[in-house]
Amino acid sequence: MSLILFILIVPALFTIPIAFCWKQFEAAGQKGWYSLIPYYNIYITLKIIGKHKKFWWWFFIVFPYINIFMLLLMLVELGKCFGRFKIWEEGMAALLPFIFFPIIAKDDKYQDPLTTTRPKKSTAREWFDAIVFAVVAALIIRTYVFEAFTIPTSSMEKSLCVGDYLIVSKIHYGPKRPNTPLSFPFVHNTLPGSKTAKSYVEWIKLPYHRYPGVSTMKRYDPIVFNYPAGDTVCDIFQSSISYYDLVREYGRQRVWNDHQNFGKVISHPVDKRENYVKRLIGMPGDSLKIVDGVVFINGEKAFEPENMQHNYTVVTTNGGINKQTLDKYNITEGYRTADPNTFILNISATVANELIKLPYITSVMRNVQAPGEGTSTSLFPNRPDLYPWNVDNFGPLYIPKKGETVKLDVNTLPLYERIIHAYELHDLKVQGNQIYIDGQPANSYTFEMDYYWMMGDNRHNSADSRYWGFVPENHIVGKPVLVWLSLDKENGGIRWKRMFRIPK
């Protein structure tokens, strides 16, 4: 369903609650059956409440998702036109209009808001109404329109820097319906002042649904998404160290029982998992391969961002690189090796070409792990015995697409087992060489969602899909559209040149 169709349908749906205001329409001098006419009934309601000449009301009534809040506010204002000013009456008008308005119809006398003096509210009531209005409006905007995020790690340097404050549009790809609608406002997954107390209740859970957006996801977009491996965390480490890596290294029994070293094990629903930002590299149905650090999509070399960083070995003649040089080329990550003349730096190819021109630098060499070198159980699919991949030589790998089918056996299952049991919630068991899905023997699997492959622009310092695999469509949050503030947390101060930039 397109966003335009959504904009048209939402006001039309308000025909239903407004239809119960037939008597109120008549009391206000309008024909009762006007309340049944889609769109026109909104105009008549605005006329009754004295807002039909207010441009900003019309603007927000057609603005996606905010229009839901405005239409509810219309019902509250309609109740006030009939003397309903108590808190519980305003709540009933907004949430249960189909019960409230018919019940009060026999007592209703219309009070024109443009000519009638309304009772003065107490200071406490004015504050209460203002706070409720602000909180509800902000929650709707935060949930369905825009949300502010901070870049905490350097995985996207220098495209997005540590200390960047982002505005993320949820309208671009369509906002998700919250999985956990009952939660403490304006926090993510824990209560203020606590690392473990959940900010939400789970006895009401809603299934995944995405509302219409203004665009579709495009390859190479920067994307904000819920961290797929963040469904389970140890509260001491949270998402900084993967729970699954800890289990692979120390065993599940110790991780669950050694509270002193690992803390409590906590699970999070999708919408309460940590938010990550990476670049969308692989689309559903793509084939991906990384050769010597170069990404290939469907056999063609992938786009490389201008500021993409790799790991380089830099050799000097004087035992150091001065701070002026580091600041000039904005080098923020690196260290000196045991050899005082040798440094390992994360820099872009452009900076590497500039450094080699300096008289005291003798060589600048990009570091690339050879095939089969540096394999680890931390790398997806966590089976180096079957897939001896590393961060620079990875794949080939098929990125699942909704409705597509892959063959399954004990060798290919590690690539897709998390999709089957964790993301698409099927019972998965393996007995010998036989795979069982929901108790039935299976030698193939058809995907129920689209999946994506995300990578950081800081290729050698990014925990991305190379470590935890595919990102399901129900984890996509939105698109960064503005850097509204950028703080240099290392040197202090504001990065003025980065402010009000559009992330690319």
Coordinates of C-alpha atoms in Angstrom, one line a residue:
M1 CA 0.0 0.0 0.0
S2 CA 1.5 3.4 -1.0
L3 CA 1.9 6.3 1.4
I4 CA -0.6 8.4 -0.7
L5 CA -3.2 5.6 -0.3
F6 CA -2.4 5.5 3.4
I7 CA -2.9 9.3 3.7
L8 CA -6.3 8.9 2.0
I9 CA -7.4 5.9 4.0
V10 CA -6.6 7.1 7.6
P11 CA -9.0 10.1 7.4
A12 CA -11.6 7.9 5.8
L13 CA -11.4 5.5 8.7
F14 CA -12.4 8.3 11.0
T15 CA -15.8 8.2 9.4
I16 CA -16.4 5.3 11.8
P17 CA -16.0 7.2 15.1
I18 CA -17.3 10.5 13.7
A19 CA -20.5 8.6 12.6
F20 CA -21.4 8.2 16.3
C21 CA -21.4 12.0 16.5
W22 CA -24.6 12.3 14.5
K23 CA -26.5 14.0 17.3
Q24 CA -23.6 16.4 18.0
F25 CA -23.6 17.5 14.3
E26 CA -27.4 18.2 14.6
A27 CA -27.0 20.1 17.8
A28 CA -24.3 22.3 16.1
G29 CA -26.7 23.1 13.3
Q30 CA -25.4 20.7 10.8
K31 CA -27.1 17.8 9.1
G32 CA -26.6 14.6 11.1
W33 CA -25.9 12.5 8.1
Y34 CA -22.9 14.7 7.2
S35 CA -21.1 12.6 9.9
L36 CA -21.2 9.6 7.6
I37 CA -19.4 11.2 4.6
P38 CA -15.7 10.5 4.4
Y39 CA -13.4 13.6 4.3
Y40 CA -16.4 16.0 4.3
N41 CA -17.2 14.9 7.9
I42 CA -13.7 16.1 8.9
Y43 CA -14.3 19.5 7.4
I44 CA -17.6 19.8 9.2
T45 CA -16.0 18.7 12.5
L46 CA -13.3 21.3 12.1
K47 CA -16.0 23.9 11.4
I48 CA -17.9 22.9 14.5
I49 CA -14.8 23.2 16.7
G50 CA -13.8 26.5 15.0
K51 CA -10.6 25.2 13.3
H52 CA -11.6 25.0 9.7
K53 CA -9.7 28.2 8.8
K54 CA -6.5 27.2 10.6
F55 CA -4.0 26.1 7.9
W56 CA -1.8 24.2 10.3
W57 CA -4.7 22.0 11.3
W58 CA -5.2 20.9 7.7
F59 CA -1.4 20.5 7.2
F60 CA -1.1 18.1 10.1
I61 CA -4.3 16.2 9.3
V62 CA -2.7 15.1 6.0
F63 CA 0.8 14.7 7.4
P64 CA 1.4 10.9 7.7
Y65 CA 1.1 9.4 11.1
I66 CA 0.8 12.7 12.9
N67 CA -2.7 12.9 11.3
I68 CA -3.8 10.1 13.7
F69 CA -3.0 12.3 16.7
M70 CA -4.7 15.3 15.1
L71 CA -7.9 13.4 14.4
L72 CA -8.0 12.2 18.0
L73 CA -7.5 15.8 19.1
M74 CA -10.5 16.8 16.9
L75 CA -12.7 14.4 18.9
V76 CA -11.5 15.9 22.2
E77 CA -12.2 19.4 20.9
L78 CA -15.6 18.3 19.7
G79 CA -16.4 17.1 23.2
K80 CA -15.4 20.5 24.7
C81 CA -17.9 22.2 22.4
F82 CA -20.6 20.3 24.4
G83 CA -19.2 21.1 27.8
R84 CA -17.0 18.1 28.3
F85 CA -13.9 19.4 30.0
K86 CA -13.1 16.8 32.6
I87 CA -10.0 14.7 32.2
W88 CA -11.9 11.4 32.0
E89 CA -14.3 13.0 29.4
E90 CA -11.4 14.0 27.2
G91 CA -10.0 10.6 27.4
M92 CA -13.3 8.9 26.5
A93 CA -13.8 11.3 23.6
A94 CA -10.4 10.4 22.1
L95 CA -10.3 6.6 22.9
L96 CA -13.9 5.5 23.0
P97 CA -15.9 8.0 20.9
F98 CA -18.3 5.3 19.7
I99 CA -19.5 4.9 23.3
F100 CA -19.0 8.4 24.7
F101 CA -20.8 10.6 22.1
P102 CA -24.0 8.5 21.9
I103 CA -24.3 8.4 25.7
I104 CA -23.9 12.2 26.1
A105 CA -26.0 13.0 23.1
K106 CA -29.3 13.6 25.0
D107 CA -27.7 16.2 27.3
D108 CA -25.6 18.0 24.6
K109 CA -26.1 21.7 23.9
Y110 CA -23.6 23.2 21.4
Q111 CA -21.3 25.9 22.7
D112 CA -19.7 27.8 19.8
P113 CA -15.9 27.9 20.7
L114 CA -15.6 31.3 18.9
T115 CA -18.2 33.0 20.9
T116 CA -18.5 31.0 24.2
T117 CA -16.2 31.7 27.1
R118 CA -14.9 28.4 28.4
P119 CA -14.3 27.7 32.1
K120 CA -10.9 28.7 33.3
K121 CA -8.6 25.8 34.2
S122 CA -6.5 25.7 37.3
T123 CA -2.8 26.1 37.0
A124 CA -2.3 22.4 37.8
R125 CA -4.8 21.4 35.1
E126 CA -3.2 23.6 32.5
W127 CA 0.2 22.0 33.3
F128 CA -1.3 18.6 33.2
D129 CA -2.9 19.1 29.8
A130 CA 0.2 20.7 28.4
I131 CA 2.4 17.8 29.6
V132 CA 0.0 15.1 28.3
F133 CA -0.3 16.9 24.9
A134 CA 3.5 17.2 24.6
V135 CA 4.2 13.6 25.7
V136 CA 1.6 12.1 23.4
A137 CA 2.6 14.2 20.4
A138 CA 6.3 13.5 21.0
L139 CA 5.7 9.8 21.3
I140 CA 3.8 9.6 18.1
I141 CA 6.5 11.6 16.3
R142 CA 9.2 9.4 17.8
T143 CA 7.4 6.2 17.0
Y144 CA 6.2 6.9 13.5
V145 CA 8.0 9.9 12.0
F146 CA 11.5 10.9 13.3
E147 CA 13.7 9.8 16.1
A148 CA 17.1 11.1 17.3
F149 CA 20.1 8.7 17.6
T150 CA 23.7 9.1 18.6
I151 CA 26.7 7.4 16.9
P152 CA 28.5 5.6 19.8
T153 CA 31.1 3.6 17.8
S154 CA 33.5 4.3 14.9
S155 CA 32.2 1.5 12.6
M156 CA 31.0 4.2 10.0
E157 CA 34.0 6.5 10.2
K158 CA 34.4 8.9 8.4
S159 CA 31.0 8.9 6.9
L160 CA 29.4 9.0 10.3
C161 CA 31.6 9.9 13.3
V162 CA 31.5 9.1 17.0
G163 CA 29.6 11.9 18.5
D164 CA 27.3 12.6 15.6
Y165 CA 23.7 13.2 16.5
L166 CA 21.3 12.0 13.9
I167 CA 17.8 12.6 12.9
V168 CA 16.5 9.2 11.6
S169 CA 13.4 9.2 9.3
K170 CA 11.0 6.3 10.0
I171 CA 8.7 7.5 7.2
H172 CA 11.3 6.8 4.5
Y173 CA 10.9 3.0 4.6
G174 CA 7.7 3.0 6.7
P175 CA 7.5 2.9 10.5
K176 CA 7.1 -0.4 12.3
R177 CA 4.2 -1.0 14.6
P178 CA 5.8 -1.4 18.1
N179 CA 6.2 -5.0 19.3
T180 CA 5.9 -3.8 22.9
P181 CA 3.4 -0.9 22.9
L182 CA 3.4 -0.6 26.7
S183 CA 6.7 0.9 27.7
F184 CA 8.3 3.8 29.7
P185 CA 8.3 6.8 27.3
F186 CA 11.5 8.2 25.7
V187 CA 13.9 5.4 26.8
H188 CA 14.9 2.3 24.9
N189 CA 15.1 -1.0 26.7
T190 CA 16.0 -0.2 30.3
L191 CA 14.5 2.2 32.9
P192 CA 16.5 5.4 33.7
G193 CA 19.3 4.7 36.1
S194 CA 19.2 0.9 35.6
K195 CA 21.1 -1.5 33.3
T196 CA 18.8 -4.4 33.8
A197 CA 15.3 -3.2 34.7
K198 CA 13.2 -3.5 31.5
S199 CA 11.5 -0.3 30.4
Y200 CA 8.6 -2.3 28.8
V201 CA 6.2 -5.1 29.6
E202 CA 5.9 -8.2 27.5
W203 CA 2.4 -9.4 28.4
I204 CA 1.1 -7.4 25.4
K205 CA 3.1 -8.2 22.2
L206 CA 2.0 -7.2 18.7
P207 CA 3.2 -9.0 15.6
Y208 CA 5.4 -7.3 13.0
H209 CA 3.7 -4.9 10.7
R210 CA 5.3 -2.1 8.7
Y211 CA 3.2 0.9 7.6
P212 CA 3.7 2.5 4.2
G213 CA 6.8 4.7 3.6
V214 CA 7.8 7.3 1.1
S215 CA 10.6 5.3 -0.6
T216 CA 12.1 1.8 -0.7
M217 CA 15.5 0.7 0.6
K218 CA 18.3 1.2 -1.9
R219 CA 21.6 -0.5 -2.1
Y220 CA 24.4 1.6 -0.4
D221 CA 21.9 3.6 1.8
P222 CA 23.0 4.2 5.4
I223 CA 20.4 2.3 7.5
V224 CA 19.5 2.3 11.2
F225 CA 18.3 -1.1 12.3
N226 CA 17.8 -3.2 15.4
Y227 CA 20.9 -5.3 16.2
P228 CA 19.9 -8.9 15.1
A229 CA 22.2 -10.7 17.6
G230 CA 20.9 -8.4 20.4
D231 CA 17.9 -10.6 21.1
T232 CA 19.9 -12.0 24.1
V233 CA 22.6 -10.1 26.0
C234 CA 24.6 -10.4 29.3
D235 CA 23.8 -7.3 31.3
I236 CA 27.5 -6.7 32.1
F237 CA 28.5 -6.5 28.5
Q238 CA 25.2 -5.6 26.8
S239 CA 25.8 -5.5 23.0
S240 CA 29.5 -4.6 23.3
I241 CA 30.4 -8.3 23.5
S242 CA 28.0 -10.7 21.8
Y243 CA 26.2 -13.2 24.1
Y244 CA 26.6 -15.8 21.4
D245 CA 30.4 -15.3 21.3
L246 CA 30.5 -15.7 25.1
V247 CA 28.6 -18.9 24.9
R248 CA 30.9 -20.3 22.1
E249 CA 34.0 -19.4 24.2
Y250 CA 32.9 -20.2 27.7
G251 CA 29.8 -22.5 27.3
R252 CA 26.2 -21.8 27.9
Q253 CA 26.1 -23.2 31.5
R254 CA 28.8 -20.9 32.7
V255 CA 27.4 -17.8 31.0
W256 CA 24.0 -18.4 32.5
N257 CA 25.3 -19.2 36.0
D258 CA 28.4 -17.1 36.5
H259 CA 26.7 -13.9 37.4
Q260 CA 29.8 -12.3 38.8
N261 CA 31.6 -12.3 35.5
F262 CA 28.7 -12.2 33.0
G263 CA 25.8 -10.8 34.9
K264 CA 22.2 -11.6 34.2
V265 CA 21.1 -13.0 30.8
I266 CA 18.4 -10.8 29.3
S267 CA 16.3 -11.2 26.2
H268 CA 14.8 -8.3 24.2
P269 CA 12.0 -8.2 21.6
V270 CA 12.9 -6.9 18.2
D271 CA 11.9 -3.2 18.8
K272 CA 13.9 -3.1 22.0
R273 CA 17.2 -4.4 20.6
E274 CA 20.1 -2.0 20.3
N275 CA 20.1 0.4 17.3
Y276 CA 23.0 0.0 14.9
V277 CA 23.8 2.1 11.8
K278 CA 25.6 0.6 8.8
R279 CA 25.6 0.8 5.0
L280 CA 23.2 -1.5 3.1
I281 CA 25.6 -3.5 0.8
G282 CA 23.5 -6.6 -0.2
M283 CA 19.8 -6.7 -1.1
P284 CA 17.5 -9.7 -1.0
G285 CA 18.4 -12.1 -3.7
D286 CA 21.9 -10.8 -4.2
S287 CA 25.0 -13.0 -4.2
L288 CA 27.9 -11.4 -2.2
K289 CA 31.6 -12.1 -2.1
I290 CA 34.5 -10.3 -0.6
V291 CA 37.9 -10.8 -2.3
D292 CA 41.0 -9.2 -0.6
G293 CA 38.8 -6.6 1.0
V294 CA 36.9 -5.7 -2.1
V295 CA 33.1 -6.4 -2.1
F296 CA 31.5 -7.9 -5.2
I297 CA 27.7 -8.0 -5.6
N298 CA 26.4 -10.4 -8.2
G299 CA 29.9 -10.5 -9.7
E300 CA 30.4 -6.7 -10.0
K301 CA 32.5 -4.6 -7.8
A302 CA 30.4 -2.8 -5.1
F303 CA 30.4 1.0 -4.6
E304 CA 33.1 2.2 -2.2
P305 CA 32.3 5.3 -0.2
E306 CA 34.8 8.1 -0.5
N307 CA 35.7 8.0 3.2
M308 CA 35.8 4.2 3.5
Q309 CA 38.7 3.2 5.8
H310 CA 40.9 0.1 5.8
N311 CA 43.7 -1.0 8.0
Y312 CA 47.2 0.2 6.9
T313 CA 50.8 -0.4 8.2
V314 CA 52.7 2.9 8.1
V315 CA 56.5 3.0 8.5
T316 CA 58.3 6.2 9.5
T317 CA 61.9 7.2 9.8
N318 CA 61.8 9.4 12.9
G319 CA 59.8 7.2 15.3
G320 CA 56.5 9.0 15.2
I321 CA 53.7 10.8 13.5
N322 CA 53.0 14.2 15.1
K323 CA 49.6 15.3 16.3
Q324 CA 49.5 18.1 13.7
T325 CA 49.6 15.4 10.9
L326 CA 47.0 13.3 12.7
D327 CA 44.7 16.3 13.0
K328 CA 45.3 17.5 9.5
Y329 CA 44.2 14.1 8.0
N330 CA 41.6 13.5 10.7
I331 CA 43.3 10.2 11.8
T332 CA 41.5 9.0 14.9
E333 CA 42.2 5.3 15.1
G334 CA 45.6 3.5 15.3
Y335 CA 48.4 2.4 17.5
R336 CA 52.2 2.1 17.5
T337 CA 53.6 -1.5 17.2
A338 CA 56.5 -2.9 19.1
D339 CA 58.7 -1.3 16.4
P340 CA 58.7 2.4 17.3
N341 CA 58.8 3.4 13.6
T342 CA 55.8 1.3 12.6
F343 CA 52.1 2.2 13.1
I344 CA 48.8 0.5 12.4
L345 CA 46.3 3.1 11.3
N346 CA 42.7 3.0 10.1
I347 CA 42.6 5.4 7.2
S348 CA 41.1 5.9 3.7
A349 CA 42.9 5.3 0.5
T350 CA 43.0 9.1 -0.1
V351 CA 44.7 9.7 3.2
A352 CA 47.1 6.8 2.5
N353 CA 48.1 8.5 -0.8
E354 CA 48.8 11.7 1.1
L355 CA 50.8 10.1 3.9
I356 CA 53.2 8.5 1.5
K357 CA 54.2 11.9 0.2
L358 CA 55.5 13.0 3.6
P359 CA 59.3 12.9 3.7
Y360 CA 59.5 11.0 7.0
I361 CA 57.2 8.2 5.9
T362 CA 58.8 5.4 4.0
S363 CA 55.9 3.1 3.3
V364 CA 52.1 2.9 3.6
M365 CA 50.7 -0.6 3.0
R366 CA 47.2 -1.8 3.2
N367 CA 46.7 -4.9 5.4
V368 CA 44.6 -7.7 3.9
Q369 CA 44.0 -11.1 5.5
A370 CA 44.8 -13.8 3.0
P371 CA 42.2 -16.5 2.3
G372 CA 42.0 -19.0 5.2
E373 CA 43.9 -16.7 7.5
G374 CA 42.4 -15.3 10.8
T375 CA 39.3 -17.5 10.6
S376 CA 37.2 -17.5 13.8
T377 CA 34.0 -18.8 15.3
S378 CA 33.0 -15.1 15.8
L379 CA 32.6 -14.7 12.0
F380 CA 29.4 -15.7 10.4
P381 CA 28.3 -18.5 10.1
N382 CA 30.5 -19.4 13.1
R383 CA 31.7 -22.6 11.4
P384 CA 35.3 -22.1 10.2
D385 CA 35.5 -25.8 9.6
L386 CA 32.9 -25.5 6.9
Y387 CA 33.4 -21.9 5.9
P388 CA 37.0 -20.7 6.5
W389 CA 36.2 -17.0 5.9
N390 CA 37.7 -13.9 7.3
V391 CA 36.9 -10.2 7.1
D392 CA 38.8 -9.7 3.8
N393 CA 37.9 -12.9 2.0
F394 CA 34.3 -13.9 2.6
G395 CA 31.7 -15.9 0.7
P396 CA 30.2 -16.4 -1.8
L397 CA 26.9 -16.1 0.0
Y398 CA 23.3 -15.9 -1.1
I399 CA 21.2 -13.2 0.7
P400 CA 17.7 -14.6 1.3
K401 CA 14.7 -13.1 -0.5
K402 CA 11.1 -13.6 0.6
G403 CA 9.5 -16.5 -1.3
E404 CA 12.8 -17.9 -2.6
T405 CA 13.7 -21.5 -1.7
V406 CA 17.2 -22.9 -0.8
K407 CA 18.3 -26.5 -0.4
L408 CA 19.2 -27.6 3.1
D409 CA 21.6 -30.1 4.3
V410 CA 24.0 -30.3 7.3
N411 CA 26.6 -28.2 5.3
T412 CA 24.3 -25.4 4.2
L413 CA 22.1 -25.3 7.4
P414 CA 24.6 -23.1 9.4
L415 CA 24.0 -20.3 6.9
Y416 CA 20.3 -20.2 7.4
E417 CA 19.6 -21.9 10.8
R418 CA 19.2 -18.6 12.7
I419 CA 16.7 -17.3 10.1
I420 CA 14.6 -20.5 10.5
H421 CA 14.5 -20.7 14.3
A422 CA 15.2 -17.1 15.6
Y423 CA 13.8 -14.8 13.0
E424 CA 11.0 -16.8 11.4
L425 CA 10.3 -18.8 14.6
H426 CA 10.2 -22.4 13.5
D427 CA 11.1 -25.4 15.5
L428 CA 14.4 -26.6 14.1
K429 CA 16.2 -29.9 15.0
V430 CA 18.9 -32.0 13.5
Q431 CA 19.2 -35.7 14.1
G432 CA 22.2 -37.2 12.4
N433 CA 22.1 -35.9 8.8
Q434 CA 18.3 -35.3 8.9
I435 CA 16.9 -31.8 9.4
Y436 CA 13.5 -31.4 10.9
I437 CA 11.5 -28.1 10.7
D438 CA 8.3 -28.1 12.9
G439 CA 8.7 -31.8 13.3
Q440 CA 8.7 -32.5 9.5
P441 CA 11.8 -33.8 7.6
A442 CA 13.1 -30.9 5.4
N443 CA 15.7 -30.7 2.6
S444 CA 14.7 -27.2 1.6
Y445 CA 13.4 -23.9 3.1
T446 CA 11.3 -21.1 1.7
F447 CA 12.0 -17.7 3.3
E448 CA 9.2 -15.7 4.8
M449 CA 11.0 -12.3 4.9
D450 CA 13.5 -10.3 3.0
Y451 CA 17.0 -10.1 4.4
Y452 CA 19.8 -7.6 4.0
W453 CA 23.6 -7.4 4.3
M454 CA 25.0 -4.5 6.3
M455 CA 28.6 -3.4 6.5
G456 CA 30.4 -0.5 8.2
D457 CA 32.5 2.0 6.1
N458 CA 35.4 1.5 8.6
R459 CA 35.9 -2.0 7.3
H460 CA 38.5 -3.2 9.8
N461 CA 36.8 -1.9 12.9
S462 CA 33.1 -2.7 12.3
A463 CA 31.0 -5.4 13.9
D464 CA 28.7 -5.9 11.0
S465 CA 27.1 -8.7 8.9
R466 CA 30.4 -10.4 8.6
Y467 CA 30.0 -11.3 12.3
W468 CA 26.3 -11.8 12.8
G469 CA 24.9 -12.4 9.4
F470 CA 21.7 -11.2 7.8
V471 CA 19.4 -8.4 8.9
P472 CA 15.7 -9.3 8.7
E473 CA 13.3 -6.8 7.3
N474 CA 11.5 -6.5 10.6
H475 CA 14.7 -5.1 12.2
I476 CA 14.9 -2.1 9.8
V477 CA 14.2 1.1 11.7
G478 CA 14.8 4.0 9.3
K479 CA 17.2 6.2 7.3
P480 CA 19.5 8.8 8.7
V481 CA 18.6 12.1 7.1
L482 CA 20.4 14.8 9.1
V483 CA 23.4 15.3 11.3
W484 CA 22.1 18.0 13.5
L485 CA 25.0 18.1 16.0
S486 CA 28.5 16.6 16.1
L487 CA 30.6 16.6 19.3
D488 CA 34.3 15.8 19.2
K489 CA 34.4 13.7 22.4
E490 CA 38.2 13.1 22.2
N491 CA 39.3 16.7 21.9
G492 CA 36.2 18.4 23.1
G493 CA 34.1 21.0 21.3
I494 CA 31.8 20.9 18.4
R495 CA 32.6 19.8 14.8
W496 CA 30.9 22.8 13.1
K497 CA 31.7 21.5 9.6
R498 CA 29.7 18.3 10.2
M499 CA 26.6 20.0 11.5
F500 CA 23.4 20.0 9.4
R501 CA 24.9 17.5 6.9
I502 CA 22.9 14.9 5.1
P503 CA 24.5 11.5 5.6
K504 CA 25.5 9.7 2.4

